[in-house]
Amino acid sequence: MRQLRETLPEIAAAQSNSTRFTQLLRHPHDCAQQAELGHQREISALNADTFDIEAQLRIEEAIRQQAVMKNMEHALEYSMEAFGQVTMLYVQVEVNLHPKSESLRYRLSTLESGVGKELEQRLQLNSQLDI
């Protein structure tokens, strides 16, 4: 609750008023929905005249912007370290009698990417991990 008060004080203040609380929670979704609806209308209007060069340029820019947003979503999903501070957790572990001191995040990502296959085989982890 303290974090909510710090980050979204208006929502925290409206917790006792259910109507206002619901309204505040729906507002971002409604805005996004209206923007998407406006975007769809604009695309429909641009597609009405296929021989208008200006319209084609705007359609091309919209497609380019969609690709940028898709790449941004992908980057946020799979490379979140690039967008903020990452705290690494280093742990002392012993796996099949082999002592290790590694970053847990790094260790999982190397196994996922295939880079750690040799280490995985050496430690006989292939039957113990479901990655």
PDB file of C-alpha atoms in Angstrom:
ATOM      1  CA  MET A   1       0.000   0.000   0.000  1.00  0.00           C
ATOM      2  CA  ARG A   2       2.901   2.328   0.770  1.00  0.00           C
ATOM      3  CA  GLN A   3       4.309   1.767  -2.701  1.00  0.00           C
ATOM      4  CA  LEU A   4       0.909   2.510  -4.251  1.00  0.00           C
ATOM      5  CA  ARG A   5       0.719   5.782  -2.307  1.00  0.00           C
ATOM      6  CA  GLU A   6       4.169   6.749  -3.571  1.00  0.00           C
ATOM      7  CA  THR A   7       3.696   5.810  -7.218  1.00  0.00           C
ATOM      8  CA  LEU A   8      -0.038   6.380  -7.798  1.00  0.00           C
ATOM      9  CA  PRO A   9      -1.296   8.642  -5.013  1.00  0.00           C
ATOM     10  CA  GLU A  10      -4.579   9.441  -6.775  1.00  0.00           C
ATOM     11  CA  ILE A  11      -5.565   5.750  -6.908  1.00  0.00           C
ATOM     12  CA  ALA A  12      -4.483   5.224  -3.312  1.00  0.00           C
ATOM     13  CA  ALA A  13      -6.615   8.171  -2.198  1.00  0.00           C
ATOM     14  CA  ALA A  14      -9.655   6.764  -4.029  1.00  0.00           C
ATOM     15  CA  GLN A  15      -9.544   3.346  -2.344  1.00  0.00           C
ATOM     16  CA  SER A  16     -12.566   4.128  -0.174  1.00  0.00           C
ATOM     17  CA  ASN A  17     -14.667   5.352  -3.123  1.00  0.00           C
ATOM     18  CA  SER A  18     -15.269   2.313  -5.333  1.00  0.00           C
ATOM     19  CA  THR A  19     -16.744   4.298  -8.221  1.00  0.00           C
ATOM     20  CA  ARG A  20     -13.780   6.678  -8.406  1.00  0.00           C
ATOM     21  CA  PHE A  21     -11.328   3.804  -7.879  1.00  0.00           C
ATOM     22  CA  THR A  22     -12.842   1.846 -10.786  1.00  0.00           C
ATOM     23  CA  GLN A  23     -12.860   4.965 -12.937  1.00  0.00           C
ATOM     24  CA  LEU A  24      -9.157   5.607 -12.272  1.00  0.00           C
ATOM     25  CA  LEU A  25      -8.230   2.013 -13.006  1.00  0.00           C
ATOM     26  CA  ARG A  26     -10.167   1.978 -16.275  1.00  0.00           C
ATOM     27  CA  HIS A  27      -8.855   5.330 -17.499  1.00  0.00           C
ATOM     28  CA  PRO A  28      -5.504   4.098 -18.971  1.00  0.00           C
ATOM     29  CA  HIS A  29      -7.261   1.193 -20.683  1.00  0.00           C
ATOM     30  CA  ASP A  30      -9.955   3.476 -22.091  1.00  0.00           C
ATOM     31  CA  CYS A  31      -7.343   5.922 -23.382  1.00  0.00           C
ATOM     32  CA  ALA A  32      -5.410   3.138 -25.084  1.00  0.00           C
ATOM     33  CA  GLN A  33      -8.604   1.768 -26.587  1.00  0.00           C
ATOM     34  CA  GLN A  34      -9.586   5.211 -27.925  1.00  0.00           C
ATOM     35  CA  ALA A  35      -6.115   5.694 -29.410  1.00  0.00           C
ATOM     36  CA  GLU A  36      -6.302   2.294 -31.111  1.00  0.00           C
ATOM     37  CA  LEU A  37      -9.775   3.082 -32.474  1.00  0.00           C
ATOM     38  CA  GLY A  38      -8.529   6.424 -33.828  1.00  0.00           C
ATOM     39  CA  HIS A  39      -5.548   4.672 -35.397  1.00  0.00           C
ATOM     40  CA  GLN A  40      -7.828   2.133 -37.089  1.00  0.00           C
ATOM     41  CA  ARG A  41     -10.043   4.943 -38.436  1.00  0.00           C
ATOM     42  CA  GLU A  42      -7.009   6.752 -39.786  1.00  0.00           C
ATOM     43  CA  ILE A  43      -5.749   3.596 -41.521  1.00  0.00           C
ATOM     44  CA  SER A  44      -9.203   3.005 -43.035  1.00  0.00           C
ATOM     45  CA  ALA A  45      -9.299   6.576 -44.341  1.00  0.00           C
ATOM     46  CA  LEU A  46      -5.807   6.233 -45.800  1.00  0.00           C
ATOM     47  CA  ASN A  47      -6.695   2.953 -47.500  1.00  0.00           C
ATOM     48  CA  ALA A  48      -9.748   4.535 -49.159  1.00  0.00           C
ATOM     49  CA  ASP A  49      -7.624   6.079 -51.917  1.00  0.00           C
ATOM     50  CA  THR A  50      -4.866   3.655 -52.908  1.00  0.00           C
ATOM     51  CA  PHE A  51      -3.381   6.044 -55.487  1.00  0.00           C
ATOM     52  CA  ASP A  52      -2.802   8.951 -53.089  1.00  0.00           C
ATOM     53  CA  ILE A  53       0.966   9.199 -52.627  1.00  0.00           C
ATOM     54  CA  GLU A  54       0.650  11.179 -49.388  1.00  0.00           C
ATOM     55  CA  ALA A  55      -1.630   8.503 -47.936  1.00  0.00           C
ATOM     56  CA  GLN A  56       0.810   5.772 -48.957  1.00  0.00           C
ATOM     57  CA  LEU A  57       3.653   7.587 -47.217  1.00  0.00           C
ATOM     58  CA  ARG A  58       1.599   7.865 -44.031  1.00  0.00           C
ATOM     59  CA  ILE A  59       0.697   4.160 -44.227  1.00  0.00           C
ATOM     60  CA  GLU A  60       4.385   3.325 -44.660  1.00  0.00           C
ATOM     61  CA  GLU A  61       5.249   5.439 -41.602  1.00  0.00           C
ATOM     62  CA  ALA A  62       2.503   3.721 -39.567  1.00  0.00           C
ATOM     63  CA  ILE A  63       3.869   0.300 -40.525  1.00  0.00           C
ATOM     64  CA  ARG A  64       7.389   1.410 -39.604  1.00  0.00           C
ATOM     65  CA  GLN A  65       6.134   2.709 -36.244  1.00  0.00           C
ATOM     66  CA  GLN A  66       4.370  -0.613 -35.555  1.00  0.00           C
ATOM     67  CA  ALA A  67       7.638  -2.452 -36.226  1.00  0.00           C
ATOM     68  CA  VAL A  68       9.478  -0.133 -33.824  1.00  0.00           C
ATOM     69  CA  MET A  69       6.881  -0.728 -31.109  1.00  0.00           C
ATOM     70  CA  LYS A  70       7.024  -4.499 -31.648  1.00  0.00           C
ATOM     71  CA  ASN A  71      10.822  -4.415 -31.329  1.00  0.00           C
ATOM     72  CA  MET A  72      10.523  -2.297 -28.175  1.00  0.00           C
ATOM     73  CA  GLU A  73       8.078  -4.771 -26.613  1.00  0.00           C
ATOM     74  CA  HIS A  74      10.413  -7.636 -27.509  1.00  0.00           C
ATOM     75  CA  ALA A  75      13.393  -5.801 -26.010  1.00  0.00           C
ATOM     76  CA  LEU A  76      11.494  -5.054 -22.801  1.00  0.00           C
ATOM     77  CA  GLU A  77      10.455  -8.701 -22.540  1.00  0.00           C
ATOM     78  CA  TYR A  78      13.784 -10.375 -23.287  1.00  0.00           C
ATOM     79  CA  SER A  79      16.473  -7.739 -22.560  1.00  0.00           C
ATOM     80  CA  MET A  80      15.064  -5.908 -19.577  1.00  0.00           C
ATOM     81  CA  GLU A  81      18.579  -5.377 -18.179  1.00  0.00           C
ATOM     82  CA  ALA A  82      19.159  -2.683 -20.814  1.00  0.00           C
ATOM     83  CA  PHE A  83      16.316  -0.537 -19.464  1.00  0.00           C
ATOM     84  CA  GLY A  84      17.123  -0.376 -15.782  1.00  0.00           C
ATOM     85  CA  GLN A  85      19.278  -1.443 -12.911  1.00  0.00           C
ATOM     86  CA  VAL A  86      19.711  -5.183 -12.464  1.00  0.00           C
ATOM     87  CA  THR A  87      20.766  -6.667  -9.165  1.00  0.00           C
ATOM     88  CA  MET A  88      22.616  -9.909  -9.626  1.00  0.00           C
ATOM     89  CA  LEU A  89      22.327 -12.633  -7.045  1.00  0.00           C
ATOM     90  CA  TYR A  90      25.559 -14.539  -6.510  1.00  0.00           C
ATOM     91  CA  VAL A  91      25.271 -17.779  -4.658  1.00  0.00           C
ATOM     92  CA  GLN A  92      27.678 -20.419  -3.433  1.00  0.00           C
ATOM     93  CA  VAL A  93      26.378 -23.766  -4.614  1.00  0.00           C
ATOM     94  CA  GLU A  94      27.615 -27.262  -5.040  1.00  0.00           C
ATOM     95  CA  VAL A  95      26.171 -29.191  -7.945  1.00  0.00           C
ATOM     96  CA  ASN A  96      27.021 -32.873  -8.178  1.00  0.00           C
ATOM     97  CA  LEU A  97      30.099 -32.280  -5.974  1.00  0.00           C
ATOM     98  CA  HIS A  98      31.364 -29.364  -8.133  1.00  0.00           C
ATOM     99  CA  PRO A  99      31.547 -26.078  -6.138  1.00  0.00           C
ATOM    100  CA  LYS A 100      30.279 -23.043  -8.005  1.00  0.00           C
ATOM    101  CA  SER A 101      29.920 -19.337  -7.250  1.00  0.00           C
ATOM    102  CA  GLU A 102      27.908 -17.797 -10.045  1.00  0.00           C
ATOM    103  CA  SER A 103      25.160 -15.377 -10.755  1.00  0.00           C
ATOM    104  CA  LEU A 104      21.880 -17.235 -10.708  1.00  0.00           C
ATOM    105  CA  ARG A 105      20.453 -15.083 -13.529  1.00  0.00           C
ATOM    106  CA  TYR A 106      23.540 -15.589 -15.660  1.00  0.00           C
ATOM    107  CA  ARG A 107      23.575 -19.305 -15.015  1.00  0.00           C
ATOM    108  CA  LEU A 108      19.983 -19.758 -16.145  1.00  0.00           C
ATOM    109  CA  SER A 109      20.459 -17.596 -19.225  1.00  0.00           C
ATOM    110  CA  THR A 110      23.579 -19.488 -20.326  1.00  0.00           C
ATOM    111  CA  LEU A 111      21.760 -22.790 -20.061  1.00  0.00           C
ATOM    112  CA  GLU A 112      18.796 -21.368 -21.956  1.00  0.00           C
ATOM    113  CA  SER A 113      20.976 -20.016 -24.741  1.00  0.00           C
ATOM    114  CA  GLY A 114      22.927 -23.235 -25.182  1.00  0.00           C
ATOM    115  CA  VAL A 115      26.270 -21.645 -24.221  1.00  0.00           C
ATOM    116  CA  GLY A 116      26.335 -23.650 -21.002  1.00  0.00           C
ATOM    117  CA  LYS A 117      25.719 -27.054 -22.599  1.00  0.00           C
ATOM    118  CA  GLU A 118      29.249 -28.260 -21.893  1.00  0.00           C
ATOM    119  CA  LEU A 119      28.999 -27.214 -18.256  1.00  0.00           C
ATOM    120  CA  GLU A 120      25.532 -28.716 -18.066  1.00  0.00           C
ATOM    121  CA  GLN A 121      26.892 -32.050 -19.296  1.00  0.00           C
ATOM    122  CA  ARG A 122      29.926 -31.897 -17.012  1.00  0.00           C
ATOM    123  CA  LEU A 123      27.728 -31.266 -13.982  1.00  0.00           C
ATOM    124  CA  GLN A 124      25.211 -33.844 -15.177  1.00  0.00           C
ATOM    125  CA  LEU A 125      22.381 -31.348 -15.011  1.00  0.00           C
ATOM    126  CA  ASN A 126      20.591 -32.414 -18.176  1.00  0.00           C
ATOM    127  CA  SER A 127      18.282 -34.746 -16.241  1.00  0.00           C
ATOM    128  CA  GLN A 128      17.799 -32.278 -13.369  1.00  0.00           C
ATOM    129  CA  LEU A 129      16.889 -29.085 -15.246  1.00  0.00           C
ATOM    130  CA  ASP A 130      13.772 -28.353 -17.238  1.00  0.00           C
ATOM    131  CA  ILE A 131      14.862 -25.342 -19.314  1.00  0.00           C
TER     132      ILE A 131
END
